[in-house]
CSV table of C-alpha atoms in Angstrom, one decimal:
chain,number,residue,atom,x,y,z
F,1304,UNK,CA,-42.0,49.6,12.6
F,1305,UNK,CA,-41.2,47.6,15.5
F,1306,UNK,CA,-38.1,48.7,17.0
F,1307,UNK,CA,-36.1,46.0,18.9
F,1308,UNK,CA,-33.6,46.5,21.5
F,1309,UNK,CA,-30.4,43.8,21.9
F,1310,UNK,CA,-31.7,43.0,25.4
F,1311,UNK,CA,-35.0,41.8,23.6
F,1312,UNK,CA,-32.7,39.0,22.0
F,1313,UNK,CA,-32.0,37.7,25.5
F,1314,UNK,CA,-35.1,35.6,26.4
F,1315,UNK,CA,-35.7,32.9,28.9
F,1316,UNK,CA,-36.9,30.1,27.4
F,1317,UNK,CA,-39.7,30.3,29.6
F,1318,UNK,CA,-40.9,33.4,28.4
F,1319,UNK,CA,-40.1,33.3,24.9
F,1320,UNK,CA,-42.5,36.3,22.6
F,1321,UNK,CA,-44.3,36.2,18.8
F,1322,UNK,CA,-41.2,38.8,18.1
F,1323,UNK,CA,-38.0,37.1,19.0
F,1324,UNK,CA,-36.7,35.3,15.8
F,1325,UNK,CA,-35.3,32.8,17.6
F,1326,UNK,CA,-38.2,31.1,18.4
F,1327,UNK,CA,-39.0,31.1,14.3
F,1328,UNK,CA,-35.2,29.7,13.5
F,1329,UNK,CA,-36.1,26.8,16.3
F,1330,UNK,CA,-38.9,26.0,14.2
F,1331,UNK,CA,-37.5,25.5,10.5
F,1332,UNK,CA,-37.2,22.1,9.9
F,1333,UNK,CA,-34.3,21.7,6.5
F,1334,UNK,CA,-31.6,23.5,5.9
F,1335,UNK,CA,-33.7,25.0,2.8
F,1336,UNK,CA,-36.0,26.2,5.4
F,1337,UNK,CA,-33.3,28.2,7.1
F,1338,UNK,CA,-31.9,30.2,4.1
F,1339,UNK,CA,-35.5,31.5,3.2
F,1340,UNK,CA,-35.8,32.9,6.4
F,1341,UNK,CA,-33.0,34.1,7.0
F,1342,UNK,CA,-32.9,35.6,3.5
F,1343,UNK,CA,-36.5,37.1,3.9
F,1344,UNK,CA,-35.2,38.4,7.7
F,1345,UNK,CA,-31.7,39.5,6.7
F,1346,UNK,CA,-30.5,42.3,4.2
F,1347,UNK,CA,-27.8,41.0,2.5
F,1348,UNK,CA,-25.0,42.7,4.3
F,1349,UNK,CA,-26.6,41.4,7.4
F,1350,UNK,CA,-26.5,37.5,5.8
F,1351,UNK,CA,-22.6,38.3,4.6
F,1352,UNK,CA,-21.7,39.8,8.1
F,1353,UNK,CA,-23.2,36.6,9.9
F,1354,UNK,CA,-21.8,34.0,6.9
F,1355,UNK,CA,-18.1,36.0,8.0
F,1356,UNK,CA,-18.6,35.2,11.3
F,1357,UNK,CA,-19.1,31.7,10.7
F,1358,UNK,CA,-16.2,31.1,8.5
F,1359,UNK,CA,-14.3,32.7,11.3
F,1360,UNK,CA,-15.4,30.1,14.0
F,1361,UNK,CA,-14.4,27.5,11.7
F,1362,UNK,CA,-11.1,28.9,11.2
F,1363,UNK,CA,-10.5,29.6,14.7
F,1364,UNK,CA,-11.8,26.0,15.9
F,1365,UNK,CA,-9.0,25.0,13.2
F,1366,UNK,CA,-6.1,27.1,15.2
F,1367,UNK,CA,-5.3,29.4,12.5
F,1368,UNK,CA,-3.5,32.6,14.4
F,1369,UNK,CA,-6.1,35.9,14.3
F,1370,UNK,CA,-3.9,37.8,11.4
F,1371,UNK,CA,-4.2,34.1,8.8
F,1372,UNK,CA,-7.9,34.1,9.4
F,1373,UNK,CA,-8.1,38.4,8.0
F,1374,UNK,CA,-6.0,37.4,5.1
F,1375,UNK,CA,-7.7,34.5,4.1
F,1376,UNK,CA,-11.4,36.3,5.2
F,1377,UNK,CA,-11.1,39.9,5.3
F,1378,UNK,CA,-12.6,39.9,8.4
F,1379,UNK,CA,-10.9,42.4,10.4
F,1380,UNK,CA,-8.5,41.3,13.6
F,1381,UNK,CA,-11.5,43.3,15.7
F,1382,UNK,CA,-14.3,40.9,15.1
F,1383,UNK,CA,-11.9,38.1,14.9
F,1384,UNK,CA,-11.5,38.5,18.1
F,1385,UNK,CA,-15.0,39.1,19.5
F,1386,UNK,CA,-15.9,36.1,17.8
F,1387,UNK,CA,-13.1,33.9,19.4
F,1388,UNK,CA,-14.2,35.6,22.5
F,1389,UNK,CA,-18.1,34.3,22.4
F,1390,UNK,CA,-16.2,30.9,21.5
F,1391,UNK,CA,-14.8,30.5,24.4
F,1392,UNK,CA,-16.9,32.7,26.5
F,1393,UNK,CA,-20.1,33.8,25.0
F,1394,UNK,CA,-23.7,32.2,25.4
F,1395,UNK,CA,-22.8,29.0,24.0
F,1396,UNK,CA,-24.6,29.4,20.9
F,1397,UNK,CA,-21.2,28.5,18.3
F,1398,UNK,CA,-19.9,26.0,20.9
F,1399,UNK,CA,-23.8,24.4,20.2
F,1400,UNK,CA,-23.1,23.8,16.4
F,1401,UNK,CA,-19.9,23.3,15.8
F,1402,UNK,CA,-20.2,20.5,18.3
F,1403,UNK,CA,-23.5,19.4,16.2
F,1404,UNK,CA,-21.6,19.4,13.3
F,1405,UNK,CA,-19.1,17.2,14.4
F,1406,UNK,CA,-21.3,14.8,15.6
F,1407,UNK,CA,-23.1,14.8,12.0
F,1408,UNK,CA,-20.0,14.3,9.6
């Protein structure tokens, strides 16, 4: 079992490795493509946790206060907050897409 730590997950892109998933995700070329892997990478807890998180950024980029976004999610206040936090401060990684897909609809 390969046992990888967080740091792993922060790569250059100049020295990208055969284990850092990102580099597989980059490669995927539909939408379809994207939900097998992540489906065959992910437990399901793992895929609800991230699809949370998501809904969260697009609530947030909407305004909604912190305590509208846990009723209407669940999501509790806690990672509410990190996430708004790697919004507006993080590796720029939700700032990417959501900007993407404002430019696509």
């Amino acid at each position: 079992m390969i046992n990888l730590a967080y740091d792993q997950f922060r790569i250059s892109h100049e020295n990208q490795s055969a284990g850092d998933p990102t580099a597989g995700t980059a490669a995927l070329r539909s939408v379809d493509e994207c939900r097998s892997f992540f489906r065959d990478l992910c437990t399901p807890a793992e895929l609800q946790a991230m699809a949370d998180r998501w809904a969260v950024v697009e609530l947030l980029e909407r305004g909604l206060p912190y305590r509208e976004i846990h009723k209407q999610t669940g999501v509790s206040v806690t990672t509410i907050g990190r996430v708004a936090r790697y919004l507006m401060s993080g590796n720029g990684g939700y700032r990417a897409v959501t900007e993407r897909l404002k430019l696509n609809a």
